[in-house]
PDB file of C-alpha atoms and ligand atoms in Angstrom:
ATOM      1  CA  MET H   1     185.035  99.491 -23.337  1.00 47.00           C
ATOM      2  CA  SER H   2     184.770 102.385 -20.865  1.00 49.00           C
ATOM      3  CA  HIS H   3     186.138 102.233 -17.366  1.00 51.00           C
ATOM      4  CA  HIS H   4     182.604 102.077 -15.986  1.00 51.00           C
ATOM      5  CA  ALA H   5     181.560  99.349 -18.381  1.00 51.00           C
ATOM      6  CA  LYS H   6     184.587  97.311 -17.303  1.00 49.00           C
ATOM      7  CA  HIS H   7     183.683  97.884 -13.704  1.00 52.00           C
ATOM      8  CA  LEU H   8     180.130  96.756 -14.352  1.00 48.00           C
ATOM      9  CA  VAL H   9     181.270  93.633 -16.178  1.00 48.00           C
ATOM     10  CA  LEU H  10     183.595  92.861 -13.274  1.00 46.00           C
ATOM     11  CA  VAL H  11     180.816  93.285 -10.747  1.00 45.00           C
ATOM     12  CA  LEU H  12     178.436  91.185 -12.808  1.00 45.00           C
ATOM     13  CA  THR H  13     180.986  88.426 -13.335  1.00 46.00           C
ATOM     14  CA  PHE H  14     181.565  88.396  -9.597  1.00 44.00           C
ATOM     15  CA  MET H  15     177.821  88.255  -8.966  1.00 45.00           C
ATOM     16  CA  LEU H  16     177.547  85.205 -11.178  1.00 44.00           C
ATOM     17  CA  ILE H  17     180.543  83.368  -9.755  1.00 43.00           C
ATOM     18  CA  LEU H  18     179.916  84.125  -6.086  1.00 41.00           C
ATOM     19  CA  PRO H  19     176.688  82.108  -5.740  1.00 41.00           C
ATOM     20  CA  LEU H  20     178.404  79.023  -7.133  1.00 39.00           C
ATOM     21  CA  ALA H  21     181.322  79.419  -4.713  1.00 38.00           C
ATOM     22  CA  CYS H  22     178.947  79.779  -1.750  1.00 37.00           C
ATOM     23  CA  ARG H  23     176.875  76.782  -2.694  1.00 37.00           C
ATOM     24  CA  ALA H  24     179.994  74.627  -2.915  1.00 35.00           C
ATOM     25  CA  SER H  25     181.180  75.548   0.586  1.00 36.00           C
ATOM     26  CA  GLU H  26     177.725  75.093   2.078  1.00 35.00           C
ATOM     27  CA  ALA H  27     177.468  71.640   0.578  1.00 35.00           C
ATOM     28  CA  ASP H  28     180.790  70.727   2.203  1.00 34.00           C
ATOM     29  CA  GLN H  29     179.365  71.528   5.635  1.00 35.00           C
ATOM     30  CA  GLY H  30     176.367  69.352   4.970  1.00 33.00           C
ATOM     31  CA  HIS H  31     173.810  71.987   5.952  1.00 37.00           C
ATOM     32  CA  PRO H  32     172.690  75.292   4.583  1.00 40.00           C
ATOM     33  CA  ALA H  33     174.748  78.145   6.063  1.00 40.00           C
ATOM     34  CA  LYS H  34     171.877  80.421   6.930  1.00 47.00           C
ATOM     35  CA  ASP H  35     173.514  82.158   9.868  1.00 55.00           C
ATOM     36  CA  GLY H  36     176.266  84.689   9.907  1.00 55.00           C
ATOM     37  CA  LYS H  37     175.377  86.408   6.669  1.00 80.00           C
ATOM     38  CA  GLY H  38     174.753  90.124   6.949  1.00 81.00           C
ATOM     39  CA  PRO H  39     171.757  91.764   5.352  1.00 94.00           C
ATOM     40  CA  ALA H  40     171.666  92.001   1.587  1.00 97.00           C
ATOM     41  CA  ILE H  41     170.693  95.097  -0.371  1.00 98.00           C
ATOM     42  CA  LEU H  42     168.901  94.715  -3.673  1.00 98.00           C
ATOM     43  CA  LEU H  43     168.991  97.863  -5.820  1.00 98.00           C
ATOM     44  CA  VAL H  44     166.190  97.857  -8.367  1.00 97.00           C
ATOM     45  CA  THR H  45     165.941 100.155 -11.349  1.00 95.00           C
ATOM     46  CA  PHE H  46     164.180 100.163 -14.704  1.00 93.00           C
ATOM     47  CA  GLY H  47     167.560  99.623 -16.375  1.00 92.00           C
ATOM     48  CA  THR H  48     169.172 101.082 -19.443  1.00 88.00           C
ATOM     49  CA  SER H  49     171.011  99.789 -22.483  1.00 85.00           C
ATOM     50  CA  VAL H  50     172.749 103.151 -23.053  1.00 84.00           C
ATOM     51  CA  PRO H  51     176.385 102.574 -21.922  1.00 83.00           C
ATOM     52  CA  SER H  52     176.968 106.190 -20.862  1.00 80.00           C
ATOM     53  CA  ALA H  53     173.821 106.005 -18.727  1.00 79.00           C
ATOM     54  CA  GLN H  54     175.137 102.883 -16.995  1.00 81.00           C
ATOM     55  CA  ALA H  55     177.873 105.070 -15.499  1.00 80.00           C
ATOM     56  CA  ALA H  56     175.187 106.422 -13.184  1.00 84.00           C
ATOM     57  CA  PHE H  57     174.575 102.943 -11.780  1.00 91.00           C
ATOM     58  CA  ALA H  58     178.289 102.532 -11.042  1.00 89.00           C
ATOM     59  CA  THR H  59     178.126 105.764  -8.995  1.00 88.00           C
ATOM     60  CA  ILE H  60     175.164 104.499  -6.959  1.00 93.00           C
ATOM     61  CA  ASP H  61     176.822 101.125  -6.468  1.00 94.00           C
ATOM     62  CA  LYS H  62     179.961 102.756  -5.081  1.00 94.00           C
ATOM     63  CA  GLN H  63     178.046 105.024  -2.708  1.00 95.00           C
ATOM     64  CA  VAL H  64     175.800 102.252  -1.413  1.00 97.00           C
ATOM     65  CA  ARG H  65     178.786  99.966  -0.753  1.00 97.00           C
ATOM     66  CA  ALA H  66     180.545 102.799   1.068  1.00 97.00           C
ATOM     67  CA  ALA H  67     177.460 103.480   3.225  1.00 97.00           C
ATOM     68  CA  PHE H  68     176.870  99.789   4.058  1.00 96.00           C
ATOM     69  CA  PRO H  69     180.268  98.051   3.968  1.00 95.00           C
ATOM     70  CA  GLN H  70     178.925  94.887   5.667  1.00 93.00           C
ATOM     71  CA  ALA H  71     176.097  94.356   3.220  1.00 96.00           C
ATOM     72  CA  GLU H  72     175.941  92.238   0.096  1.00 97.00           C
ATOM     73  CA  VAL H  73     174.869  94.616  -2.696  1.00 98.00           C
ATOM     74  CA  ARG H  74     173.104  93.306  -5.786  1.00 98.00           C
ATOM     75  CA  TRP H  75     171.206  94.791  -8.734  1.00 97.00           C
ATOM     76  CA  ALA H  76     168.038  93.997 -10.640  1.00 97.00           C
ATOM     77  CA  TYR H  77     166.354  95.637 -13.652  1.00 96.00           C
ATOM     78  CA  THR H  78     162.584  95.658 -14.011  1.00 95.00           C
ATOM     79  CA  SER H  79     162.636  96.058 -17.792  1.00 95.00           C
ATOM     80  CA  LYS H  80     162.496  92.716 -19.585  1.00 96.00           C
ATOM     81  CA  ILE H  81     163.274  94.400 -22.914  1.00 96.00           C
ATOM     82  CA  ILE H  82     166.479  95.896 -21.546  1.00 95.00           C
ATOM     83  CA  ARG H  83     167.499  92.680 -19.794  1.00 96.00           C
ATOM     84  CA  LYS H  84     167.088  90.783 -23.085  1.00 96.00           C
ATOM     85  CA  LYS H  85     169.003  93.413 -25.034  1.00 95.00           C
ATOM     86  CA  LEU H  86     171.911  93.286 -22.563  1.00 93.00           C
ATOM     87  CA  ALA H  87     171.881  89.474 -22.398  1.00 95.00           C
ATOM     88  CA  LYS H  88     172.437  89.351 -26.174  1.00 95.00           C
ATOM     89  CA  ASN H  89     175.727  91.157 -25.545  1.00 91.00           C
ATOM     90  CA  GLY H  90     176.639  88.821 -22.705  1.00 93.00           C
ATOM     91  CA  THR H  91     175.589  90.995 -19.751  1.00 92.00           C
ATOM     92  CA  VAL H  92     173.154  89.073 -17.586  1.00 94.00           C
ATOM     93  CA  ILE H  93     171.129  91.161 -15.148  1.00 95.00           C
ATOM     94  CA  ASP H  94     168.384  89.639 -13.021  1.00 97.00           C
ATOM     95  CA  SER H  95     164.766  90.622 -12.689  1.00 98.00           C
ATOM     96  CA  PRO H  96     163.877  91.535  -9.070  1.00 98.00           C
ATOM     97  CA  GLU H  97     162.242  88.108  -8.651  1.00 97.00           C
ATOM     98  CA  MET H  98     165.266  86.216  -9.987  1.00 98.00           C
ATOM     99  CA  ALA H  99     167.574  88.270  -7.754  1.00 98.00           C
ATOM    100  CA  MET H 100     165.424  87.345  -4.726  1.00 97.00           C
ATOM    101  CA  VAL H 101     165.635  83.649  -5.650  1.00 97.00           C
ATOM    102  CA  ARG H 102     169.424  83.864  -5.836  1.00 97.00           C
ATOM    103  CA  LEU H 103     169.669  85.682  -2.495  1.00 97.00           C
ATOM    104  CA  MET H 104     167.477  83.043  -0.887  1.00 95.00           C
ATOM    105  CA  GLU H 105     169.512  80.284  -2.503  1.00 94.00           C
ATOM    106  CA  ASP H 106     172.739  81.925  -1.277  1.00 95.00           C
ATOM    107  CA  GLY H 107     171.493  81.870   2.308  1.00 94.00           C
ATOM    108  CA  TYR H 108     170.738  85.528   3.008  1.00 96.00           C
ATOM    109  CA  THR H 109     167.946  85.877   5.539  1.00 95.00           C
ATOM    110  CA  GLN H 110     167.387  89.632   5.467  1.00 96.00           C
ATOM    111  CA  VAL H 111     166.971  91.749   2.393  1.00 97.00           C
ATOM    112  CA  ALA H 112     166.501  95.483   1.996  1.00 98.00           C
ATOM    113  CA  VAL H 113     165.094  96.333  -1.415  1.00 98.00           C
ATOM    114  CA  GLN H 114     165.759  99.858  -2.646  1.00 97.00           C
ATOM    115  CA  SER H 115     163.638 101.140  -5.498  1.00 94.00           C
ATOM    116  CA  LEU H 116     165.735 103.607  -7.519  1.00 95.00           C
ATOM    117  CA  HIS H 117     162.633 105.231  -8.927  1.00 94.00           C
ATOM    118  CA  MET H 118     161.318 108.772  -8.670  1.00 95.00           C
ATOM    119  CA  ILE H 119     157.735 108.072  -7.683  1.00 96.00           C
ATOM    120  CA  PRO H 120     155.866 105.123  -6.138  1.00 96.00           C
ATOM    121  CA  GLY H 121     154.259 104.145  -9.429  1.00 96.00           C
ATOM    122  CA  ALA H 122     153.340 100.837 -11.055  1.00 95.00           C
ATOM    123  CA  GLU H 123     156.916  99.528 -11.090  1.00 94.00           C
ATOM    124  CA  PHE H 124     157.486 100.354  -7.438  1.00 96.00           C
ATOM    125  CA  HIS H 125     154.278  98.613  -6.384  1.00 97.00           C
ATOM    126  CA  GLU H 126     155.161  95.534  -8.385  1.00 96.00           C
ATOM    127  CA  ILE H 127     158.641  95.425  -6.801  1.00 97.00           C
ATOM    128  CA  HIS H 128     157.088  95.965  -3.377  1.00 97.00           C
ATOM    129  CA  ASN H 129     154.447  93.264  -3.717  1.00 97.00           C
ATOM    130  CA  ASN H 130     156.618  90.643  -5.365  1.00 96.00           C
ATOM    131  CA  THR H 131     159.688  90.963  -3.160  1.00 96.00           C
ATOM    132  CA  LYS H 132     157.503  91.017  -0.025  1.00 95.00           C
ATOM    133  CA  LEU H 133     155.958  87.716  -1.107  1.00 95.00           C
ATOM    134  CA  PHE H 134     159.404  86.117  -0.906  1.00 95.00           C
ATOM    135  CA  GLY H 135     159.356  87.019   2.796  1.00 93.00           C
ATOM    136  CA  GLN H 136     156.318  84.781   3.288  1.00 94.00           C
ATOM    137  CA  MET H 137     157.856  81.536   2.076  1.00 91.00           C
ATOM    138  CA  ALA H 138     158.480  78.831   4.624  1.00 89.00           C
ATOM    139  CA  GLY H 139     162.210  78.365   5.170  1.00 84.00           C
ATOM    140  CA  GLY H 140     162.932  81.530   3.217  1.00 85.00           C
ATOM    141  CA  PHE H 141     163.827  85.027   4.311  1.00 94.00           C
ATOM    142  CA  ALA H 142     163.262  86.150   7.884  1.00 94.00           C
ATOM    143  CA  LYS H 143     162.812  89.749   6.800  1.00 95.00           C
ATOM    144  CA  VAL H 144     162.224  91.540   3.510  1.00 97.00           C
ATOM    145  CA  MET H 145     161.840  95.300   3.651  1.00 97.00           C
ATOM    146  CA  VAL H 146     161.194  97.636   0.751  1.00 97.00           C
ATOM    147  CA  SER H 147     162.596 101.147   0.873  1.00 95.00           C
ATOM    148  CA  PRO H 148     160.638 103.872  -0.919  1.00 94.00           C
ATOM    149  CA  PRO H 149     161.612 105.814  -4.045  1.00 95.00           C
ATOM    150  CA  LEU H 150     162.484 109.538  -4.001  1.00 95.00           C
ATOM    151  CA  LEU H 151     159.206 111.436  -3.998  1.00 96.00           C
ATOM    152  CA  VAL H 152     157.083 110.010  -1.208  1.00 94.00           C
ATOM    153  CA  SER H 153     156.415 113.040   0.983  1.00 95.00           C
ATOM    154  CA  ASP H 154     156.230 116.807   0.966  1.00 96.00           C
ATOM    155  CA  ALA H 155     159.572 116.961   2.785  1.00 96.00           C
ATOM    156  CA  ALA H 156     161.148 114.615   0.232  1.00 96.00           C
ATOM    157  CA  MET H 157     159.928 116.878  -2.586  1.00 97.00           C
ATOM    158  CA  ASP H 158     161.603 119.842  -0.867  1.00 98.00           C
ATOM    159  CA  GLN H 159     164.864 117.911  -0.573  1.00 97.00           C
ATOM    160  CA  VAL H 160     164.775 116.853  -4.213  1.00 97.00           C
ATOM    161  CA  ILE H 161     164.056 120.395  -5.419  1.00 98.00           C
ATOM    162  CA  SER H 162     166.968 121.700  -3.319  1.00 97.00           C
ATOM    163  CA  ALA H 163     169.286 119.040  -4.726  1.00 97.00           C
ATOM    164  CA  VAL H 164     168.239 119.777  -8.316  1.00 97.00           C
ATOM    165  CA  SER H 165     168.664 123.550  -7.853  1.00 97.00           C
ATOM    166  CA  ALA H 166     172.001 123.292  -6.087  1.00 96.00           C
ATOM    167  CA  GLN H 167     173.710 120.536  -8.057  1.00 96.00           C
ATOM    168  CA  ILE H 168     172.013 119.939 -11.383  1.00 97.00           C
ATOM    169  CA  VAL H 169     170.856 123.302 -12.736  1.00 97.00           C
ATOM    170  CA  PRO H 170     173.928 124.769 -14.488  1.00 97.00           C
ATOM    171  CA  LYS H 171     175.544 127.622 -12.548  1.00 97.00           C
ATOM    172  CA  GLU H 172     175.345 130.000 -15.531  1.00 98.00           C
ATOM    173  CA  ARG H 173     171.536 129.828 -15.645  1.00 98.00           C
ATOM    174  CA  ARG H 174     169.958 133.251 -15.052  1.00 98.00           C
ATOM    175  CA  ALA H 175     166.668 133.768 -13.195  1.00 96.00           C
ATOM    176  CA  GLU H 176     164.764 134.804 -16.345  1.00 98.00           C
ATOM    177  CA  GLU H 177     165.824 131.581 -18.087  1.00 98.00           C
ATOM    178  CA  ALA H 178     163.685 128.490 -17.573  1.00 98.00           C
ATOM    179  CA  VAL H 179     164.635 125.157 -16.075  1.00 98.00           C
ATOM    180  CA  VAL H 180     162.498 122.418 -17.648  1.00 98.00           C
ATOM    181  CA  LEU H 181     162.700 118.956 -16.105  1.00 98.00           C
ATOM    182  CA  MET H 182     161.601 115.886 -18.080  1.00 98.00           C
ATOM    183  CA  GLY H 183     159.825 113.383 -15.846  1.00 98.00           C
ATOM    184  CA  HIS H 184     158.764 109.994 -17.154  1.00 97.00           C
ATOM    185  CA  GLY H 185     155.072 110.141 -16.260  1.00 97.00           C
ATOM    186  CA  THR H 186     152.715 107.218 -15.848  1.00 97.00           C
ATOM    187  CA  HIS H 187     149.103 106.015 -16.105  1.00 97.00           C
ATOM    188  CA  HIS H 188     149.392 105.195 -12.360  1.00 97.00           C
ATOM    189  CA  PRO H 189     147.647 107.630  -9.940  1.00 97.00           C
ATOM    190  CA  SER H 190     151.050 108.628  -8.544  1.00 97.00           C
ATOM    191  CA  ASP H 191     151.492 110.621 -11.769  1.00 98.00           C
ATOM    192  CA  ALA H 192     149.915 113.500  -9.808  1.00 98.00           C
ATOM    193  CA  ILE H 193     153.200 113.844  -7.893  1.00 98.00           C
ATOM    194  CA  TYR H 194     154.752 115.576 -10.917  1.00 98.00           C
ATOM    195  CA  SER H 195     152.102 118.317 -10.799  1.00 98.00           C
ATOM    196  CA  ALA H 196     152.619 118.700  -7.057  1.00 98.00           C
ATOM    197  CA  LEU H 197     156.343 118.954  -7.667  1.00 98.00           C
ATOM    198  CA  MET H 198     155.869 121.712 -10.252  1.00 98.00           C
ATOM    199  CA  TYR H 199     153.683 123.667  -7.839  1.00 98.00           C
ATOM    200  CA  LYS H 200     156.320 123.402  -5.139  1.00 98.00           C
ATOM    201  CA  MET H 201     159.196 124.239  -7.492  1.00 98.00           C
ATOM    202  CA  GLN H 202     157.431 127.384  -8.683  1.00 98.00           C
ATOM    203  CA  GLN H 203     156.869 128.552  -5.109  1.00 97.00           C
ATOM    204  CA  ARG H 204     160.660 128.787  -4.908  1.00 97.00           C
ATOM    205  CA  ASP H 205     161.637 129.575  -8.475  1.00 97.00           C
ATOM    206  CA  ALA H 206     158.981 130.943 -10.821  1.00 97.00           C
ATOM    207  CA  ASN H 207     160.806 129.671 -13.910  1.00 98.00           C
ATOM    208  CA  MET H 208     161.172 126.023 -12.915  1.00 98.00           C
ATOM    209  CA  TYR H 209     158.925 123.550 -14.732  1.00 98.00           C
ATOM    210  CA  ILE H 210     158.405 119.833 -15.090  1.00 98.00           C
ATOM    211  CA  GLY H 211     156.770 118.063 -18.016  1.00 98.00           C
ATOM    212  CA  THR H 212     156.466 114.328 -18.583  1.00 98.00           C
ATOM    213  CA  VAL H 213     156.828 111.926 -21.502  1.00 98.00           C
ATOM    214  CA  GLU H 214     153.839 109.710 -20.698  1.00 97.00           C
ATOM    215  CA  GLY H 215     151.779 111.547 -18.089  1.00 98.00           C
ATOM    216  CA  HIS H 216     150.960 115.005 -16.764  1.00 98.00           C
ATOM    217  CA  PRO H 217     151.938 117.815 -16.884  1.00 98.00           C
ATOM    218  CA  THR H 218     152.409 117.278 -20.625  1.00 98.00           C
ATOM    219  CA  PHE H 219     155.178 118.971 -22.564  1.00 98.00           C
ATOM    220  CA  ALA H 220     152.515 120.942 -24.501  1.00 98.00           C
ATOM    221  CA  GLU H 221     151.308 122.456 -21.207  1.00 98.00           C
ATOM    222  CA  VAL H 222     154.851 123.399 -20.207  1.00 98.00           C
ATOM    223  CA  LYS H 223     155.636 124.850 -23.617  1.00 98.00           C
ATOM    224  CA  ALA H 224     152.497 127.011 -23.452  1.00 98.00           C
ATOM    225  CA  MET H 225     153.584 128.283 -20.030  1.00 98.00           C
ATOM    226  CA  LEU H 226     157.021 129.205 -21.369  1.00 98.00           C
ATOM    227  CA  GLU H 227     155.465 131.047 -24.307  1.00 98.00           C
ATOM    228  CA  ARG H 228     153.075 132.983 -22.061  1.00 98.00           C
ATOM    229  CA  LYS H 229     156.031 134.110 -19.971  1.00 97.00           C
ATOM    230  CA  LYS H 230     158.039 134.979 -23.094  1.00 98.00           C
ATOM    231  CA  ILE H 231     160.937 132.766 -22.045  1.00 98.00           C
ATOM    232  CA  LYS H 232     163.900 132.972 -24.448  1.00 98.00           C
ATOM    233  CA  LYS H 233     166.120 130.194 -23.124  1.00 98.00           C
ATOM    234  CA  ALA H 234     165.504 126.949 -21.267  1.00 98.00           C
ATOM    235  CA  TYR H 235     167.763 124.354 -19.656  1.00 98.00           C
ATOM    236  CA  LEU H 236     166.378 120.864 -20.308  1.00 98.00           C
ATOM    237  CA  ILE H 237     167.161 118.349 -17.576  1.00 98.00           C
ATOM    238  CA  PRO H 238     166.085 114.679 -17.417  1.00 97.00           C
ATOM    239  CA  PHE H 239     164.231 113.986 -14.174  1.00 97.00           C
ATOM    240  CA  MET H 240     165.008 110.284 -14.451  1.00 95.00           C
ATOM    241  CA  THR H 241     167.521 107.940 -12.861  1.00 92.00           C
ATOM    242  CA  VAL H 242     169.699 107.954 -15.963  1.00 91.00           C
ATOM    243  CA  ALA H 243     170.037 110.011 -19.135  1.00 91.00           C
ATOM    244  CA  GLY H 244     168.869 107.172 -21.357  1.00 90.00           C
ATOM    245  CA  ASP H 245     166.723 106.917 -24.440  1.00 91.00           C
ATOM    246  CA  HIS H 246     164.086 109.483 -23.351  1.00 95.00           C
ATOM    247  CA  ALA H 247     166.717 112.112 -22.530  1.00 96.00           C
ATOM    248  CA  LEU H 248     168.837 111.510 -25.636  1.00 95.00           C
ATOM    249  CA  ASN H 249     165.955 111.287 -28.101  1.00 97.00           C
ATOM    250  CA  ASP H 250     162.637 112.628 -26.762  1.00 98.00           C
ATOM    251  CA  MET H 251     164.279 115.525 -24.909  1.00 98.00           C
ATOM    252  CA  ALA H 252     167.461 116.491 -26.739  1.00 98.00           C
ATOM    253  CA  GLY H 253     167.151 114.647 -30.087  1.00 97.00           C
ATOM    254  CA  GLU H 254     167.200 116.279 -33.516  1.00 97.00           C
ATOM    255  CA  GLU H 255     163.795 114.894 -34.616  1.00 97.00           C
ATOM    256  CA  PRO H 256     161.111 117.561 -35.080  1.00 97.00           C
ATOM    257  CA  ASP H 257     159.043 116.232 -32.164  1.00 97.00           C
ATOM    258  CA  SER H 258     161.821 116.341 -29.542  1.00 98.00           C
ATOM    259  CA  TRP H 259     161.394 118.914 -26.764  1.00 98.00           C
ATOM    260  CA  LYS H 260     164.471 120.755 -28.013  1.00 98.00           C
ATOM    261  CA  SER H 261     163.105 120.972 -31.570  1.00 98.00           C
ATOM    262  CA  GLN H 262     159.617 121.997 -30.436  1.00 98.00           C
ATOM    263  CA  LEU H 263     161.066 124.785 -28.305  1.00 98.00           C
ATOM    264  CA  ALA H 264     163.270 125.940 -31.172  1.00 98.00           C
ATOM    265  CA  GLN H 265     160.131 126.187 -33.328  1.00 98.00           C
ATOM    266  CA  ALA H 266     158.607 128.420 -30.668  1.00 97.00           C
ATOM    267  CA  GLY H 267     161.724 130.611 -30.725  1.00 98.00           C
ATOM    268  CA  ILE H 268     163.081 129.307 -27.436  1.00 98.00           C
ATOM    269  CA  GLU H 269     166.735 128.318 -27.287  1.00 98.00           C
ATOM    270  CA  SER H 270     167.383 125.198 -25.231  1.00 97.00           C
ATOM    271  CA  VAL H 271     170.424 123.770 -23.502  1.00 98.00           C
ATOM    272  CA  PRO H 272     170.083 120.053 -22.730  1.00 98.00           C
ATOM    273  CA  VAL H 273     171.844 118.724 -19.638  1.00 97.00           C
ATOM    274  CA  LEU H 274     172.536 115.075 -20.438  1.00 94.00           C
ATOM    275  CA  LYS H 275     173.030 113.641 -16.988  1.00 93.00           C
ATOM    276  CA  GLY H 276     170.704 111.388 -15.024  1.00 92.00           C
ATOM    277  CA  LEU H 277     169.713 112.138 -11.425  1.00 93.00           C
ATOM    278  CA  ALA H 278     171.760 109.175 -10.235  1.00 91.00           C
ATOM    279  CA  GLU H 279     174.932 110.926 -11.382  1.00 91.00           C
ATOM    280  CA  PHE H 280     174.501 113.501  -8.629  1.00 93.00           C
ATOM    281  CA  ASP H 281     175.681 112.759  -5.069  1.00 92.00           C
ATOM    282  CA  SER H 282     172.963 114.868  -3.493  1.00 94.00           C
ATOM    283  CA  ILE H 283     170.216 112.759  -5.109  1.00 95.00           C
ATOM    284  CA  VAL H 284     171.887 109.415  -4.418  1.00 95.00           C
ATOM    285  CA  ALA H 285     172.250 110.546  -0.795  1.00 95.00           C
ATOM    286  CA  LEU H 286     168.440 110.785  -0.567  1.00 95.00           C
ATOM    287  CA  TRP H 287     167.979 107.200  -1.731  1.00 95.00           C
ATOM    288  CA  ILE H 288     170.660 106.145   0.749  1.00 96.00           C
ATOM    289  CA  ASP H 289     168.840 107.998   3.550  1.00 95.00           C
ATOM    290  CA  ASN H 290     165.716 105.962   2.747  1.00 94.00           C
ATOM    291  CA  LEU H 291     167.805 102.803   2.761  1.00 96.00           C
ATOM    292  CA  LYS H 292     169.434 103.693   6.108  1.00 96.00           C
ATOM    293  CA  ALA H 293     166.017 103.880   7.759  1.00 95.00           C
ATOM    294  CA  VAL H 294     165.285 100.353   6.532  1.00 96.00           C
ATOM    295  CA  MET H 295     168.749  98.947   7.319  1.00 96.00           C
ATOM    296  CA  ASN H 296     168.433 100.239  10.899  1.00 95.00           C
ATOM    297  CA  GLN H 297     165.647  97.739  11.344  1.00 92.00           C
ATOM    298  CA  MET H 298     167.824  94.822  10.292  1.00 87.00           C
ATOM    299  CA  GLN H 299     170.287  93.075  12.596  1.00 72.00           C
TER     300      GLN H 299
HETATM  301 CO1  LIG C  26     159.782 105.113 -20.955  1.00 72.17          CO
END
């Protein structure tokens, strides 16, 4: 078991034991201890079952705790498939709704929910709507606030592009070599953000591209652009929270339909960078900035 995996298990064990301990002491006092508890932070991500990708979550956890030392920090995964897969191996991670129930049960009255997503897509809206509903229950939370994902404004896109260029693109990359980001993509209208991002990236760096797995721009469009520009080498970088299944298989895998294989067929050498955005301080700092704005409105 890796150091990070151990850390995660420790955190999760603590998360499971803590509620029981709190309930016991509250029962002793004969009334629910609703006062005196600082705001709680709920970090919500899609989740991953790839152990190396979970290292990214440990990094975020550490940085969030350092930024908000008074806050209770908890995690939730939106993916039911991943939660089930992890539960089979003894790692229990809550859905956002279950995490809200536990926070309410544990007597927290204010919750800041941080969506660790790239765009405000279907998952973000579900997290937003469902966690906000918990704020409407009688005798429940006094305040539930939802902090936005990364790409929610023109300025945020600029910051993300700067962070990617400065910290994620390998230093040895030359200007005539391409940087190709792999976004997830979605059927949700916010899919258009990826095209906006590519436009803005290319204003700064003509050989920066972004394709998506499930939306637009498609990889076929990006590949055609690379061929038109007679690109010889491309750095492939996952534009996702973690370097999980999409990065390992769809981007850098050996199957003939992976991005790496398709580029090789077109005579373009590719260098995959197998790190998720959450592994980079400069990106995590942007999520934390969003969270700070929300936490400033809590007592
Ligand atoms: Co996917």
